[in-house]
Amino acid sequence: MDTLSETEVLINNKEPLTRSKFFMLKVGENMGLDKPTIRDIINPQQIVILRLPVKLWGKVFVVWGCISLHNNARGPYKGGIRIAPDVNLWETVELSRLMTLKTSISDIEFGGGKTGIRVDIDDAYKLFGKKDQGNDHEFNKALSLEICEEFASEAKRYINDLTYIPAPDMGTGPEEMAYIYNQTLNPASVTGKPEGIHGWLPGRKESTGYGCYRATLRLLEDILRIPPQKSTLALQGFGNVGSYLALFLAEKGITIQAVTDLYGGVYDPDGLDISALYDYVSENGTVKGFVEKSITNEELFALDVDVLVPAATGNVINKENAGKVRAKGIVEAANVPITYEAMNLLSAKDVKVIPDIVANSGGVIASMEEYSRSLSAIKIEKESVFRIIDEKINNSLNAVFSKSADENIGFSEAAVQLAMERVYDAMKKRWHI
Ligand code: NAD
């Protein structure tokens, strides 16, 4: 008998040595901070565990989740809601810590938080007597909308007074954010709202993909010195981030040879037709079957392309497969797609990695705009939002590239150092740590 309770599953025992912890310990020591101070910056300030009884079609489906409120020294806790079958507490803590670092390096006045909601879709299919093996997209959407509505109601003490400001992450999107708004009726309380909903922002839905695209161009042009039109790329994940990123890259003339997702992958060495793939995925919910030649995730990671972009989930490039990577550079569109052990292996092979806290910061940069303009009925142009993202990501990358060169450290360590200095400074001023 499985004796683990949902809380035990969520807590998942001892916190593993995650990548951000690894870098923050190192950077903290370099900054001359004592251990308790470093721990104060690394640890979340509050963790909330939630039981969510989700009411759907006359039945109650209970799911569990957690909110990690990591750090609000520089502004309100900010971070997306992830719904996935493998969510656990330490993953949510890690993602909230990344948000603190991301908002800090981007120099926007937010702190870091995150929500993880663990949903076993097979259990839901069993409860509702469905047989489609998790593939009924209409059912999946109805479920995630109801989960978010229940979440907003259970977590209202954090959301309604802008203590924690959620946004989309894996498994959630603009529609879910509209359901959260329904509960709060405050346009500043949630970002990533769909077009036409009070306080929405033009360009928000494309913003993370757009930012990753700009980061990819900087990697190609400034670091790898490969003209974008002559470059090749492989992409894991074709959701909110991956799909828009692919459209921007294809428009620029970059050859995308392979795309994979949860259900399968497609490969064409001459380049996939990305706008046709976008339409195909909108209809079928997966890239699988778009062209004849298929590819697995592991094959994709080993492709001989210039740039590899993991835009799906965490820890996919790890010590088992990092040795097989042949790309010259990686853009971390997903959060923590590379483990710290793999990071060391890749750096020994001189693979250049644009770290997640910069590469995928376009979303939270746009969220800052959405939040601060939430009471205005006058809409800013999408192009203006993109310009703000450009400027912020370029500033972060300039700082990272020069710190990396000056101190002979990798881009990831340089990024964490820049971010951590700002967080420490704010904590010192507010709390005299
Ligand atoms: P999404 O749910 O819209 O899409 C996820 C994509 O990844 C889908 O194509 C899915 O099939 C695929 N996928 C999931 N698990 C996979 C697996 N094990 N193997 C292969 N493919 C898999 O999610 P998203 O919003 O695009 O987020 C993707 C990543 O980007 C996540 O790591 C998220 O934390 C990060 N991110 C998202 C945002 C945002 O604004 N949405 C912002 C910053 C970072």
XYZ file of C-alpha atoms and ligand atoms in Angstrom:
477
model
C 0.000 0.000 0.000
C 1.237 3.500 -0.832
C 1.504 5.126 2.574
C 2.733 8.547 1.498
C 0.288 11.367 2.250
C -0.119 14.235 -0.199
C 1.792 16.485 2.201
C 4.709 14.046 2.312
C 4.698 13.813 -1.458
C 4.721 17.593 -1.691
C 7.458 18.103 0.883
C 9.560 15.438 -0.766
C 11.950 15.097 2.232
C 15.242 17.024 2.280
C 15.718 19.853 -0.183
C 18.062 18.613 -2.914
C 21.104 20.677 -3.832
C 19.486 22.610 -6.623
C 21.279 24.741 -9.166
C 20.268 28.120 -7.779
C 21.251 26.994 -4.263
C 24.590 25.758 -5.589
C 25.355 29.090 -7.265
C 23.961 31.204 -4.420
C 26.131 29.404 -1.856
C 29.176 29.997 -4.043
C 28.327 33.626 -4.786
C 27.452 34.337 -1.145
C 30.864 33.091 -0.068
C 32.558 35.200 -2.758
C 30.611 38.208 -1.489
C 32.082 37.544 1.958
C 28.678 36.867 3.555
C 28.407 34.651 6.610
C 26.471 31.373 6.421
C 23.287 32.519 8.247
C 23.024 35.513 5.890
C 23.483 33.312 2.829
C 20.814 30.957 4.183
C 18.507 33.934 4.747
C 18.781 34.856 1.083
C 18.425 31.267 -0.139
C 15.455 30.218 2.006
C 11.835 31.050 1.211
C 10.197 33.487 3.604
C 6.916 31.569 3.694
C 5.489 28.343 2.330
C 1.761 27.703 2.139
C 0.362 24.236 1.497
C -3.120 24.133 0.039
C -5.817 21.486 -0.340
C -8.057 22.377 -3.247
C -11.433 20.620 -3.513
C -12.232 21.209 -7.173
C -15.928 20.953 -8.020
C -16.662 19.773 -11.532
C -19.777 18.195 -13.061
C -21.244 17.351 -9.657
C -18.088 15.669 -8.362
C -15.235 16.834 -6.167
C -11.672 16.222 -7.308
C -9.184 17.051 -4.562
C -5.740 18.298 -5.539
C -2.858 19.625 -3.449
C -0.527 22.477 -4.093
C 1.839 24.920 -2.494
C 2.840 28.548 -2.757
C 6.444 29.403 -2.086
C 6.788 33.068 -1.141
C 10.519 33.304 -1.524
C 11.559 36.909 -1.144
C 9.786 40.275 -1.169
C 12.667 42.569 -0.244
C 12.465 44.344 -3.612
C 8.701 44.162 -4.242
C 5.678 41.852 -4.014
C 6.165 38.097 -4.443
C 5.768 37.405 -8.157
C 5.640 34.137 -10.042
C 3.574 31.778 -12.122
C 1.229 28.916 -11.352
C 2.452 25.521 -12.511
C 0.030 22.625 -12.863
C 1.811 19.346 -13.519
C 1.773 15.728 -12.328
C 5.299 15.883 -10.876
C 5.096 19.129 -8.881
C 6.697 18.960 -5.446
C 7.470 21.467 -2.768
C 11.207 21.757 -3.401
C 10.697 22.265 -7.101
C 8.257 25.084 -6.285
C 10.753 26.599 -3.842
C 13.487 26.423 -6.477
C 11.254 28.101 -9.055
C 10.308 30.850 -6.582
C 14.004 31.474 -5.850
C 14.617 31.802 -9.574
C 11.861 34.425 -9.701
C 13.632 36.453 -6.998
C 16.845 36.281 -9.035
C 15.035 36.967 -12.313
C 13.167 40.051 -11.138
C 16.354 41.298 -9.521
C 18.658 40.918 -12.521
C 15.969 42.486 -14.731
C 15.840 45.374 -12.240
C 12.082 45.318 -11.836
C 10.346 45.967 -8.553
C 9.036 42.524 -7.796
C 10.259 39.769 -5.531
C 9.920 36.042 -6.176
C 7.170 33.508 -5.572
C 5.682 30.452 -7.244
C 2.705 28.133 -7.063
C 2.872 24.419 -7.795
C -0.306 22.349 -8.080
C 0.107 18.626 -8.408
C -2.469 17.054 -10.683
C -2.433 13.440 -11.698
C -4.490 13.552 -14.866
C -5.003 9.766 -14.805
C -6.785 10.070 -11.439
C -9.037 12.775 -12.862
C -9.837 10.637 -15.914
C -10.680 7.720 -13.645
C -12.937 9.830 -11.397
C -14.847 11.239 -14.356
C -14.986 7.903 -16.195
C -12.981 9.092 -19.196
C -10.873 6.829 -21.386
C -8.830 9.218 -23.550
C -5.472 8.702 -21.762
C -5.057 12.346 -20.806
C -5.578 13.576 -24.351
C -9.008 15.224 -24.117
C -7.922 18.849 -24.375
C -11.397 20.223 -23.655
C -11.601 18.212 -20.425
C -8.032 19.157 -19.430
C -8.855 22.839 -19.945
C -12.089 22.657 -17.915
C -10.113 21.024 -15.105
C -7.273 23.555 -15.048
C -9.757 26.462 -15.111
C -11.647 25.080 -12.128
C -8.390 24.372 -10.284
C -7.304 27.974 -10.751
C -10.668 29.319 -9.610
C -10.498 27.187 -6.465
C -6.882 28.212 -5.956
C -7.758 31.915 -6.178
C -10.490 31.431 -3.630
C -8.317 29.419 -1.177
C -5.302 31.731 -1.567
C -7.238 34.986 -1.550
C -5.512 36.360 1.531
C -2.256 36.399 -0.454
C -3.651 37.405 -3.836
C -6.319 39.981 -3.053
C -4.017 42.387 -1.237
C -1.214 41.986 -3.856
C 1.091 40.099 -1.491
C 1.529 37.453 -4.182
C 0.829 38.187 -7.836
C 0.389 35.057 -9.962
C 0.890 34.591 -13.711
C 0.907 31.643 -16.132
C 3.501 28.882 -16.058
C 3.482 25.309 -17.364
C -0.048 23.958 -17.520
C -1.736 27.366 -17.193
C -2.326 30.226 -19.601
C -4.346 33.405 -20.127
C -7.747 31.708 -19.672
C -6.769 30.478 -16.207
C -5.617 33.997 -15.300
C -9.060 35.337 -16.302
C -10.622 32.906 -13.817
C -8.336 34.260 -11.083
C -9.358 37.798 -11.992
C -13.018 36.690 -11.655
C -12.309 35.986 -7.989
C -10.373 39.162 -7.159
C -11.885 41.705 -9.561
C -8.617 43.586 -9.237
C -6.762 43.943 -12.560
C -3.400 44.260 -10.774
C -3.840 41.017 -8.837
C -2.833 38.693 -11.677
C -0.814 39.109 -14.874
C -0.924 37.261 -18.176
C -4.664 38.014 -18.540
C -6.194 37.408 -21.973
C -6.962 40.145 -24.474
C -10.022 42.202 -23.590
C -9.953 41.458 -19.843
C -9.609 44.486 -17.558
C -5.918 45.362 -17.340
C -4.652 43.015 -20.081
C -1.417 43.900 -21.871
C -0.811 43.660 -25.631
C 2.223 41.438 -26.249
C 2.088 39.671 -22.855
C 1.225 36.266 -24.308
C 4.181 36.368 -26.715
C 6.519 38.119 -24.261
C 8.483 35.158 -22.846
C 9.002 33.666 -26.313
C 9.945 37.082 -27.645
C 12.545 37.594 -24.911
C 14.020 34.129 -25.546
C 14.220 35.022 -29.228
C 16.197 38.195 -28.460
C 18.498 36.224 -26.141
C 19.032 33.624 -28.910
C 20.019 36.371 -31.353
C 22.556 37.796 -28.880
C 24.007 34.311 -28.333
C 24.345 33.730 -32.083
C 25.666 37.147 -33.025
C 27.789 38.220 -30.029
C 29.040 34.946 -28.606
C 28.963 32.227 -31.276
C 29.440 34.677 -34.160
C 27.084 32.795 -36.475
C 24.749 34.821 -38.736
C 21.176 33.908 -37.671
C 20.121 33.114 -41.261
C 22.862 30.470 -41.434
C 22.144 28.927 -38.074
C 20.330 25.741 -37.072
C 18.341 25.112 -33.927
C 16.464 22.362 -32.068
C 13.602 23.113 -29.692
C 12.032 21.102 -26.886
C 8.521 22.283 -25.970
C 5.930 23.977 -28.137
C 3.655 25.542 -25.535
C 3.275 29.209 -24.686
C 7.010 29.884 -24.651
C 8.243 27.482 -27.347
C 5.579 28.220 -29.959
C 5.987 32.012 -30.028
C 9.757 31.682 -29.772
C 9.744 29.369 -32.808
C 7.591 31.801 -34.818
C 9.986 34.700 -34.108
C 13.051 32.574 -34.897
C 11.570 31.283 -38.161
C 10.622 34.805 -39.220
C 14.274 35.780 -38.762
C 15.351 32.928 -41.075
C 16.770 30.584 -38.440
C 16.415 26.932 -39.477
C 14.526 24.949 -36.837
C 15.357 21.324 -37.542
C 13.494 19.609 -34.734
C 10.708 20.214 -32.222
C 9.547 17.820 -29.510
C 6.839 17.930 -26.876
C 5.313 15.662 -24.256
C 3.730 13.385 -26.877
C 6.459 13.100 -29.546
C 8.731 15.030 -31.876
C 9.300 15.967 -35.501
C 12.508 16.392 -37.487
C 13.456 17.874 -40.838
C 17.131 18.722 -41.453
C 16.056 21.328 -44.044
C 13.927 23.103 -41.478
C 10.323 22.717 -40.302
C 7.582 25.035 -41.555
C 6.912 26.694 -38.204
C 3.752 28.643 -38.990
C 2.173 25.465 -40.414
C 3.379 23.614 -37.297
C 1.745 26.294 -35.115
C -1.611 25.736 -36.877
C -1.167 21.964 -36.641
C -0.538 22.129 -32.876
C -3.511 24.466 -32.348
C -5.686 21.774 -33.904
C -4.042 18.588 -32.601
C -2.518 19.649 -29.268
C 0.865 18.124 -30.180
C 3.647 18.375 -32.770
C 3.520 14.584 -33.196
C 2.646 13.527 -36.730
C 3.271 16.936 -38.340
C 5.947 15.460 -40.639
C 6.884 11.884 -41.333
C 10.262 11.844 -39.610
C 9.920 11.607 -35.850
C 12.502 12.313 -33.149
C 12.691 11.650 -29.411
C 13.713 14.154 -26.772
C 17.010 12.358 -26.199
C 17.791 12.394 -29.931
C 16.935 16.083 -30.064
C 19.414 16.916 -27.286
C 22.172 15.141 -29.226
C 21.523 16.861 -32.586
C 24.416 18.599 -34.297
C 22.801 22.052 -34.328
C 24.193 25.462 -33.435
C 21.681 26.164 -30.682
C 19.592 23.959 -28.463
C 16.561 25.456 -26.732
C 14.882 23.511 -23.937
C 11.484 25.237 -23.516
C 9.523 22.568 -21.671
C 10.351 21.407 -18.181
C 13.208 21.209 -15.664
C 16.322 18.978 -15.326
C 16.037 17.582 -18.872
C 19.753 18.079 -19.559
C 21.485 16.218 -16.781
C 24.627 14.251 -16.051
C 23.291 11.302 -18.069
C 22.911 13.125 -21.376
C 25.018 16.321 -21.128
C 27.998 14.482 -22.614
C 25.989 13.866 -25.799
C 25.133 17.513 -26.418
C 26.729 18.730 -29.658
C 25.186 22.208 -29.843
C 27.546 25.173 -29.469
C 25.107 27.070 -27.326
C 21.979 26.606 -25.218
C 19.241 29.114 -24.434
C 17.389 28.172 -21.271
C 13.848 29.092 -22.252
C 12.504 26.708 -19.601
C 13.330 27.135 -15.930
C 16.309 25.035 -14.769
C 16.365 22.719 -17.791
C 20.043 21.989 -17.003
C 21.084 20.499 -13.668
C 24.191 21.912 -11.987
C 26.134 18.696 -12.642
C 25.293 19.002 -16.344
C 26.209 22.687 -16.245
C 29.742 21.731 -15.182
C 29.992 19.110 -17.947
C 28.780 21.598 -20.560
C 31.143 24.303 -19.409
C 34.066 21.856 -19.706
C 33.011 21.416 -23.373
C 32.748 25.226 -23.736
C 29.043 25.107 -24.542
C 27.744 28.640 -23.991
C 24.570 28.779 -21.907
C 22.271 31.794 -21.626
C 20.771 31.249 -18.159
C 17.026 31.005 -17.541
C 16.880 34.023 -15.229
C 17.837 36.191 -18.202
C 16.675 34.128 -21.211
C 13.049 33.748 -20.130
C 12.696 37.058 -18.269
C 10.558 38.574 -21.071
C 7.398 37.285 -19.385
C 7.990 38.922 -16.027
C 9.195 42.123 -17.683
C 5.867 42.287 -19.559
C 4.077 41.388 -16.308
C 5.646 44.434 -14.662
C 4.151 46.568 -17.432
C 0.783 44.816 -17.151
C 0.729 45.319 -13.373
C 1.763 48.947 -13.430
C -0.653 49.841 -16.264
C -3.500 47.718 -14.925
C -5.829 50.635 -14.169
C -5.312 52.308 -17.520
C -7.849 51.783 -20.285
C -5.327 53.195 -22.769
C -3.420 50.302 -24.281
C 0.280 50.473 -25.041
C 1.266 49.019 -28.457
C 2.645 45.489 -28.563
C 5.792 46.848 -30.222
C 6.403 49.159 -27.251
C 6.193 46.186 -24.872
C 8.702 44.344 -27.058
C 11.014 47.381 -26.974
C 10.927 47.394 -23.170
C 11.767 43.665 -23.150
C 14.630 44.267 -25.602
C 16.087 46.990 -23.472
C 15.868 45.059 -20.200
C 17.219 41.786 -21.631
C 20.032 43.599 -23.408
C 20.957 45.372 -20.166
C 20.994 42.073 -18.285
C 23.027 40.318 -20.980
C 25.539 43.184 -21.250
C 26.075 43.036 -17.493
C 26.343 39.217 -17.519
C 28.757 39.071 -20.458
C 31.058 41.680 -18.972
C 31.019 40.208 -15.440
C 31.718 36.775 -16.916
C 34.680 38.132 -18.891
C 36.034 40.288 -16.022
C 35.863 37.549 -13.395
C 36.400 34.533 -15.658
C 33.175 32.844 -14.531
C 30.281 31.307 -16.512
C 27.210 33.296 -17.561
C 24.991 31.556 -15.002
C 27.229 32.330 -12.049
C 27.660 35.911 -13.260
C 23.874 36.329 -13.532
C 23.263 34.943 -10.037
C 25.941 37.225 -8.602
C 24.449 40.367 -10.171
C 20.971 39.408 -8.980
C 22.018 38.357 -5.491
C 23.905 41.604 -4.840
C 20.706 43.597 -5.432
C 18.568 41.308 -3.272
C 21.098 41.424 -0.420
C 21.273 45.201 -0.641
C 17.467 45.504 -0.309
C 17.347 42.963 2.546
C 20.072 44.893 4.364
C 18.228 48.188 3.992
C 14.847 46.771 5.031
C 15.711 44.157 7.627
C 19.328 44.858 8.626
C 20.325 41.272 7.860
P 3.217 25.122 -21.560
O 2.487 24.250 -20.639
O 2.470 26.148 -22.337
O 4.037 24.221 -22.619
C 4.950 23.236 -22.221
C 5.445 22.501 -23.460
O 6.447 21.571 -23.063
C 4.369 21.685 -24.161
O 4.646 21.639 -25.538
C 4.546 20.302 -23.522
O 4.040 19.255 -24.337
C 6.053 20.249 -23.401
N 6.507 19.348 -22.358
C 6.127 19.302 -21.067
N 6.774 18.333 -20.411
C 7.592 17.754 -21.308
C 8.509 16.692 -21.250
N 8.713 16.007 -20.118
N 9.201 16.378 -22.362
C 9.002 17.042 -23.517
N 8.144 18.058 -23.633
C 7.438 18.405 -22.547
O 4.390 25.793 -20.686
P 5.136 27.160 -20.969
O 4.375 28.256 -20.316
O 5.487 27.257 -22.407
O 6.448 26.951 -20.094
C 7.567 26.222 -20.581
C 8.764 26.494 -19.691
O 9.041 27.895 -19.701
C 8.583 26.111 -18.229
O 9.819 25.662 -17.719
C 8.219 27.423 -17.566
O 8.564 27.439 -16.198
C 9.081 28.384 -18.364
N 8.594 29.772 -18.339
C 7.335 30.079 -18.759
C 6.925 31.405 -18.755
C 5.576 31.834 -19.301
O 5.338 33.059 -19.422
N 4.683 30.944 -19.658
C 7.793 32.415 -18.281
C 9.074 32.049 -17.862
C 9.465 30.721 -17.901
